[in-house]
Amino acid sequence: MAALSTPSGLLFITANRIGDAVLSSGVLGQLMAANPDQPVTVACGPVPAGLFADLPNLERIHPLVRRGRIGHWWDLWRATRPRHWQVVADLRGSLIGWTLTADRRLMFRPAKRHEHRIEELARQLRLPDLPQPQLWIAPSRQAKAREILGETTPILAVGPTANWGAKQWPADRFADAVTRLTGPGGILAGARVAVFGTESERAMAAPVLAAVPAERRLDCIGTTHLLDAAALLQCCSFYFGNDSGLMHLAAAAGIPTLGLFGPSPEWRYRPWGARTAVVRTPESYEDLVGAADFDHRRQASLMTGLTVDAVVEAAEALWNNASRCR
């Protein structure tokens, strides 16, 4: 029992989804800055687990692989119970944080307020500052990304997919917007175009890829590691895409990021940062999800009210504003 008397380590329990995990990363950043020598254990869903692979002082990533109703929580409890933790930060609102021995606990309980997720985290956890999302990317990954992308000409990054069909702006409109942004007179005239998404989303992104001349096309679909995708995004000049984890990854990578919104609340999930912006459908989130015929299982796009003109104008405004912020 003597070993339990000496606190050691940060336990960070975070989300199942990439976007939520990215938005929570600033909390971990603040904890690591305040406890620079502590080893870090991250528990999260298996999909965003790769986000934390290059953490300094990383001791372990514990994927929360669902096993029945609570089996995965029992697995985490058994793995973490023997230790006296310096800090336990539980952003999932589970009971585990209360059952572990710890010098400090940050326990999150979601509340229905009209506020951004980051503002909610800061308020709930009583943080000294808003937790700005951040990424930890090994220099070797960054060097590999620069090698893959080669030339130093501007690159427009595009995220035309989403995890719900209703949130996807039509692919043909993405293709039109790309053509206008990179064509003569566009903010990124002559730029190469990097299209991102998972391999399973290739068919959704195919019209966008097809619209880009082969000599300017960069096929980044199916990049297998999240941090490799982040390193590629860091090399890009501008990003626009649907509300998705990739959108949050681009914003955290530090490039100007325009998020396209419809049946999701931009006040809650807009990309975070000084060099970000949103453009949404003429209909509000409440109008779309409150419609009499709304069905959360539908996959047909609810983004058709958003025009190419509106997206191009928003991209131009963000580009000009981001240029002044450099």
PDB file of C-alpha atoms in Angstrom, residues 138-299:
ATOM      1  CA  ALA A 138       6.021  14.210 -33.984  1.00  0.00           C
ATOM      2  CA  PRO A 139       8.544  16.073 -36.175  1.00  0.00           C
ATOM      3  CA  SER A 140       9.029  12.886 -38.212  1.00  0.00           C
ATOM      4  CA  ARG A 141       5.337  12.936 -39.220  1.00  0.00           C
ATOM      5  CA  GLN A 142       5.583  16.591 -40.185  1.00  0.00           C
ATOM      6  CA  ALA A 143       8.684  15.919 -42.272  1.00  0.00           C
ATOM      7  CA  LYS A 144       6.938  13.016 -44.011  1.00  0.00           C
ATOM      8  CA  ALA A 145       3.930  15.217 -44.795  1.00  0.00           C
ATOM      9  CA  ARG A 146       6.154  17.880 -46.343  1.00  0.00           C
ATOM     10  CA  GLU A 147       7.856  15.180 -48.411  1.00  0.00           C
ATOM     11  CA  ILE A 148       4.516  13.780 -49.624  1.00  0.00           C
ATOM     12  CA  LEU A 149       3.120  17.156 -50.618  1.00  0.00           C
ATOM     13  CA  GLY A 150       6.352  18.247 -52.205  1.00  0.00           C
ATOM     14  CA  GLU A 151       5.990  21.653 -53.802  1.00  0.00           C
ATOM     15  CA  THR A 152       5.426  24.795 -51.790  1.00  0.00           C
ATOM     16  CA  THR A 153       2.537  26.105 -53.917  1.00  0.00           C
ATOM     17  CA  PRO A 154      -0.700  26.854 -52.016  1.00  0.00           C
ATOM     18  CA  ILE A 155      -2.980  23.934 -51.185  1.00  0.00           C
ATOM     19  CA  LEU A 156      -6.735  24.077 -50.676  1.00  0.00           C
ATOM     20  CA  ALA A 157      -7.884  21.291 -48.336  1.00  0.00           C
ATOM     21  CA  VAL A 158     -11.447  20.001 -48.699  1.00  0.00           C
ATOM     22  CA  GLY A 159     -13.554  17.794 -46.435  1.00  0.00           C
ATOM     23  CA  PRO A 160     -16.674  16.858 -48.436  1.00  0.00           C
ATOM     24  CA  THR A 161     -17.845  13.998 -46.182  1.00  0.00           C
ATOM     25  CA  ALA A 162     -19.515  13.651 -42.784  1.00  0.00           C
ATOM     26  CA  ASN A 163     -20.674  10.873 -40.482  1.00  0.00           C
ATOM     27  CA  TRP A 164     -24.326  11.675 -41.235  1.00  0.00           C
ATOM     28  CA  GLY A 165     -25.670  12.196 -44.733  1.00  0.00           C
ATOM     29  CA  ALA A 166     -27.944  15.045 -43.622  1.00  0.00           C
ATOM     30  CA  LYS A 167     -24.857  17.120 -42.708  1.00  0.00           C
ATOM     31  CA  GLN A 168     -23.228  16.689 -46.135  1.00  0.00           C
ATOM     32  CA  TRP A 169     -23.325  19.578 -48.547  1.00  0.00           C
ATOM     33  CA  PRO A 170     -23.903  18.108 -52.042  1.00  0.00           C
ATOM     34  CA  ALA A 171     -20.655  16.923 -53.624  1.00  0.00           C
ATOM     35  CA  ASP A 172     -21.323  18.723 -56.907  1.00  0.00           C
ATOM     36  CA  ARG A 173     -21.480  22.009 -55.004  1.00  0.00           C
ATOM     37  CA  PHE A 174     -18.174  21.245 -53.329  1.00  0.00           C
ATOM     38  CA  ALA A 175     -16.736  20.675 -56.792  1.00  0.00           C
ATOM     39  CA  ASP A 176     -18.130  24.011 -58.031  1.00  0.00           C
ATOM     40  CA  ALA A 177     -16.778  25.861 -55.003  1.00  0.00           C
ATOM     41  CA  VAL A 178     -13.333  24.294 -55.437  1.00  0.00           C
ATOM     42  CA  THR A 179     -13.303  25.340 -59.096  1.00  0.00           C
ATOM     43  CA  ARG A 180     -14.172  28.928 -58.206  1.00  0.00           C
ATOM     44  CA  LEU A 181     -11.740  29.217 -55.297  1.00  0.00           C
ATOM     45  CA  THR A 182      -8.808  27.845 -57.312  1.00  0.00           C
ATOM     46  CA  GLY A 183      -9.733  29.241 -60.715  1.00  0.00           C
ATOM     47  CA  PRO A 184      -8.742  32.595 -62.206  1.00  0.00           C
ATOM     48  CA  GLY A 185      -9.573  35.364 -59.753  1.00  0.00           C
ATOM     49  CA  GLY A 186     -10.087  32.913 -56.863  1.00  0.00           C
ATOM     50  CA  ILE A 187      -8.434  33.424 -53.495  1.00  0.00           C
ATOM     51  CA  LEU A 188      -6.223  30.398 -54.212  1.00  0.00           C
ATOM     52  CA  ALA A 189      -5.931  30.664 -57.977  1.00  0.00           C
ATOM     53  CA  GLY A 190      -3.915  27.755 -59.363  1.00  0.00           C
ATOM     54  CA  ALA A 191      -3.656  26.035 -55.977  1.00  0.00           C
ATOM     55  CA  ARG A 192      -3.416  22.311 -55.634  1.00  0.00           C
ATOM     56  CA  VAL A 193      -6.421  20.658 -53.995  1.00  0.00           C
ATOM     57  CA  ALA A 194      -6.140  18.052 -51.226  1.00  0.00           C
ATOM     58  CA  VAL A 195      -9.316  16.028 -50.655  1.00  0.00           C
ATOM     59  CA  PHE A 196      -9.651  14.338 -47.265  1.00  0.00           C
ATOM     60  CA  GLY A 197     -11.888  11.589 -45.902  1.00  0.00           C
ATOM     61  CA  THR A 198     -11.822   7.975 -44.825  1.00  0.00           C
ATOM     62  CA  GLU A 199     -11.450   5.189 -47.376  1.00  0.00           C
ATOM     63  CA  SER A 200     -15.074   4.169 -46.768  1.00  0.00           C
ATOM     64  CA  GLU A 201     -16.110   7.692 -47.834  1.00  0.00           C
ATOM     65  CA  ARG A 202     -14.287   7.635 -51.177  1.00  0.00           C
ATOM     66  CA  ALA A 203     -17.483   7.347 -53.204  1.00  0.00           C
ATOM     67  CA  MET A 204     -18.907  10.431 -51.493  1.00  0.00           C
ATOM     68  CA  ALA A 205     -15.799  12.437 -52.348  1.00  0.00           C
ATOM     69  CA  ALA A 206     -15.364  11.106 -55.903  1.00  0.00           C
ATOM     70  CA  PRO A 207     -17.121  14.047 -57.644  1.00  0.00           C
ATOM     71  CA  VAL A 208     -14.794  16.496 -55.887  1.00  0.00           C
ATOM     72  CA  LEU A 209     -11.697  14.543 -56.880  1.00  0.00           C
ATOM     73  CA  ALA A 210     -12.930  14.282 -60.452  1.00  0.00           C
ATOM     74  CA  ALA A 211     -13.416  18.051 -60.678  1.00  0.00           C
ATOM     75  CA  VAL A 212      -9.757  18.785 -59.965  1.00  0.00           C
ATOM     76  CA  PRO A 213      -7.253  18.575 -62.849  1.00  0.00           C
ATOM     77  CA  ALA A 214      -4.891  15.649 -62.315  1.00  0.00           C
ATOM     78  CA  GLU A 215      -1.806  17.865 -62.075  1.00  0.00           C
ATOM     79  CA  ARG A 216      -3.339  19.764 -59.140  1.00  0.00           C
ATOM     80  CA  ARG A 217      -5.123  16.867 -57.426  1.00  0.00           C
ATOM     81  CA  LEU A 218      -3.888  15.510 -54.073  1.00  0.00           C
ATOM     82  CA  ASP A 219      -5.785  12.397 -52.999  1.00  0.00           C
ATOM     83  CA  CYS A 220      -5.552  12.293 -49.203  1.00  0.00           C
ATOM     84  CA  ILE A 221      -8.571  10.027 -48.760  1.00  0.00           C
ATOM     85  CA  GLY A 222      -7.828   7.014 -46.614  1.00  0.00           C
ATOM     86  CA  THR A 223      -4.875   8.509 -44.736  1.00  0.00           C
ATOM     87  CA  THR A 224      -4.685   5.811 -42.105  1.00  0.00           C
ATOM     88  CA  HIS A 225      -3.437   7.704 -39.053  1.00  0.00           C
ATOM     89  CA  LEU A 226      -5.176  10.782 -37.684  1.00  0.00           C
ATOM     90  CA  LEU A 227      -1.891  12.506 -36.901  1.00  0.00           C
ATOM     91  CA  ASP A 228      -0.630  11.859 -40.434  1.00  0.00           C
ATOM     92  CA  ALA A 229      -3.781  13.584 -41.700  1.00  0.00           C
ATOM     93  CA  ALA A 230      -3.185  16.430 -39.242  1.00  0.00           C
ATOM     94  CA  ALA A 231       0.407  16.804 -40.430  1.00  0.00           C
ATOM     95  CA  LEU A 232      -0.816  17.017 -44.036  1.00  0.00           C
ATOM     96  CA  LEU A 233      -3.399  19.620 -43.032  1.00  0.00           C
ATOM     97  CA  GLN A 234      -0.696  21.723 -41.390  1.00  0.00           C
ATOM     98  CA  CYS A 235       0.913  22.032 -44.836  1.00  0.00           C
ATOM     99  CA  CYS A 236      -2.293  23.340 -46.415  1.00  0.00           C
ATOM    100  CA  SER A 237      -3.271  26.972 -46.903  1.00  0.00           C
ATOM    101  CA  PHE A 238      -7.034  26.821 -46.283  1.00  0.00           C
ATOM    102  CA  TYR A 239      -9.703  24.253 -45.394  1.00  0.00           C
ATOM    103  CA  PHE A 240     -13.433  24.115 -45.958  1.00  0.00           C
ATOM    104  CA  GLY A 241     -15.733  21.224 -45.231  1.00  0.00           C
ATOM    105  CA  ASN A 242     -18.800  19.862 -43.502  1.00  0.00           C
ATOM    106  CA  ASP A 243     -19.253  19.825 -39.749  1.00  0.00           C
ATOM    107  CA  SER A 244     -17.074  16.816 -38.890  1.00  0.00           C
ATOM    108  CA  GLY A 245     -14.102  15.652 -36.878  1.00  0.00           C
ATOM    109  CA  LEU A 246     -11.897  16.535 -39.841  1.00  0.00           C
ATOM    110  CA  MET A 247     -13.079  20.145 -39.629  1.00  0.00           C
ATOM    111  CA  HIS A 248     -11.990  20.327 -35.987  1.00  0.00           C
ATOM    112  CA  LEU A 249      -8.692  18.649 -36.864  1.00  0.00           C
ATOM    113  CA  ALA A 250      -8.017  21.321 -39.495  1.00  0.00           C
ATOM    114  CA  ALA A 251      -8.808  24.136 -37.073  1.00  0.00           C
ATOM    115  CA  ALA A 252      -6.524  22.620 -34.430  1.00  0.00           C
ATOM    116  CA  ALA A 253      -3.815  22.303 -37.099  1.00  0.00           C
ATOM    117  CA  GLY A 254      -3.866  26.080 -37.264  1.00  0.00           C
ATOM    118  CA  ILE A 255      -4.971  26.705 -40.852  1.00  0.00           C
ATOM    119  CA  PRO A 256      -7.916  28.965 -41.812  1.00  0.00           C
ATOM    120  CA  THR A 257     -10.952  26.697 -41.474  1.00  0.00           C
ATOM    121  CA  LEU A 258     -14.470  27.272 -42.785  1.00  0.00           C
ATOM    122  CA  GLY A 259     -17.166  24.949 -41.442  1.00  0.00           C
ATOM    123  CA  LEU A 260     -20.402  24.309 -43.345  1.00  0.00           C
ATOM    124  CA  PHE A 261     -23.419  23.870 -41.083  1.00  0.00           C
ATOM    125  CA  GLY A 262     -27.047  22.851 -41.432  1.00  0.00           C
ATOM    126  CA  PRO A 263     -28.686  20.270 -39.115  1.00  0.00           C
ATOM    127  CA  SER A 264     -26.084  20.772 -36.375  1.00  0.00           C
ATOM    128  CA  PRO A 265     -25.689  23.799 -34.091  1.00  0.00           C
ATOM    129  CA  GLU A 266     -22.790  26.060 -35.016  1.00  0.00           C
ATOM    130  CA  TRP A 267     -23.006  27.797 -31.639  1.00  0.00           C
ATOM    131  CA  ARG A 268     -22.113  24.465 -30.075  1.00  0.00           C
ATOM    132  CA  TYR A 269     -19.704  22.871 -32.554  1.00  0.00           C
ATOM    133  CA  ARG A 270     -18.236  25.593 -34.764  1.00  0.00           C
ATOM    134  CA  PRO A 271     -14.508  25.218 -35.463  1.00  0.00           C
ATOM    135  CA  TRP A 272     -12.607  26.968 -32.707  1.00  0.00           C
ATOM    136  CA  GLY A 273      -9.920  29.584 -33.180  1.00  0.00           C
ATOM    137  CA  ALA A 274      -9.204  33.093 -34.436  1.00  0.00           C
ATOM    138  CA  ARG A 275      -8.742  31.855 -38.013  1.00  0.00           C
ATOM    139  CA  THR A 276     -12.042  30.022 -38.313  1.00  0.00           C
ATOM    140  CA  ALA A 277     -15.549  30.834 -39.522  1.00  0.00           C
ATOM    141  CA  VAL A 278     -18.854  29.167 -40.338  1.00  0.00           C
ATOM    142  CA  VAL A 279     -21.441  29.452 -43.056  1.00  0.00           C
ATOM    143  CA  ARG A 280     -24.784  27.804 -42.645  1.00  0.00           C
ATOM    144  CA  THR A 281     -28.021  27.109 -44.458  1.00  0.00           C
ATOM    145  CA  PRO A 282     -30.629  29.879 -44.524  1.00  0.00           C
ATOM    146  CA  GLU A 283     -32.646  27.639 -42.214  1.00  0.00           C
ATOM    147  CA  SER A 284     -31.503  27.572 -38.608  1.00  0.00           C
ATOM    148  CA  TYR A 285     -30.547  24.381 -36.836  1.00  0.00           C
ATOM    149  CA  GLU A 286     -33.794  24.593 -34.888  1.00  0.00           C
ATOM    150  CA  ASP A 287     -35.835  24.999 -38.078  1.00  0.00           C
ATOM    151  CA  LEU A 288     -34.230  21.937 -39.686  1.00  0.00           C
ATOM    152  CA  VAL A 289     -34.428  19.527 -36.762  1.00  0.00           C
ATOM    153  CA  GLY A 290     -37.772  20.883 -35.600  1.00  0.00           C
ATOM    154  CA  ALA A 291     -39.520  20.324 -38.917  1.00  0.00           C
ATOM    155  CA  ALA A 292     -42.573  18.086 -38.814  1.00  0.00           C
ATOM    156  CA  ASP A 293     -40.988  15.557 -41.158  1.00  0.00           C
ATOM    157  CA  PHE A 294     -37.537  15.519 -39.509  1.00  0.00           C
ATOM    158  CA  ASP A 295     -36.090  12.047 -38.992  1.00  0.00           C
ATOM    159  CA  HIS A 296     -32.658  11.690 -37.419  1.00  0.00           C
ATOM    160  CA  ARG A 297     -32.210   8.447 -39.371  1.00  0.00           C
ATOM    161  CA  ARG A 298     -32.476  10.154 -42.745  1.00  0.00           C
ATOM    162  CA  GLN A 299     -29.352  10.329 -44.890  1.00  0.00           C
TER     163      GLN A 299
END
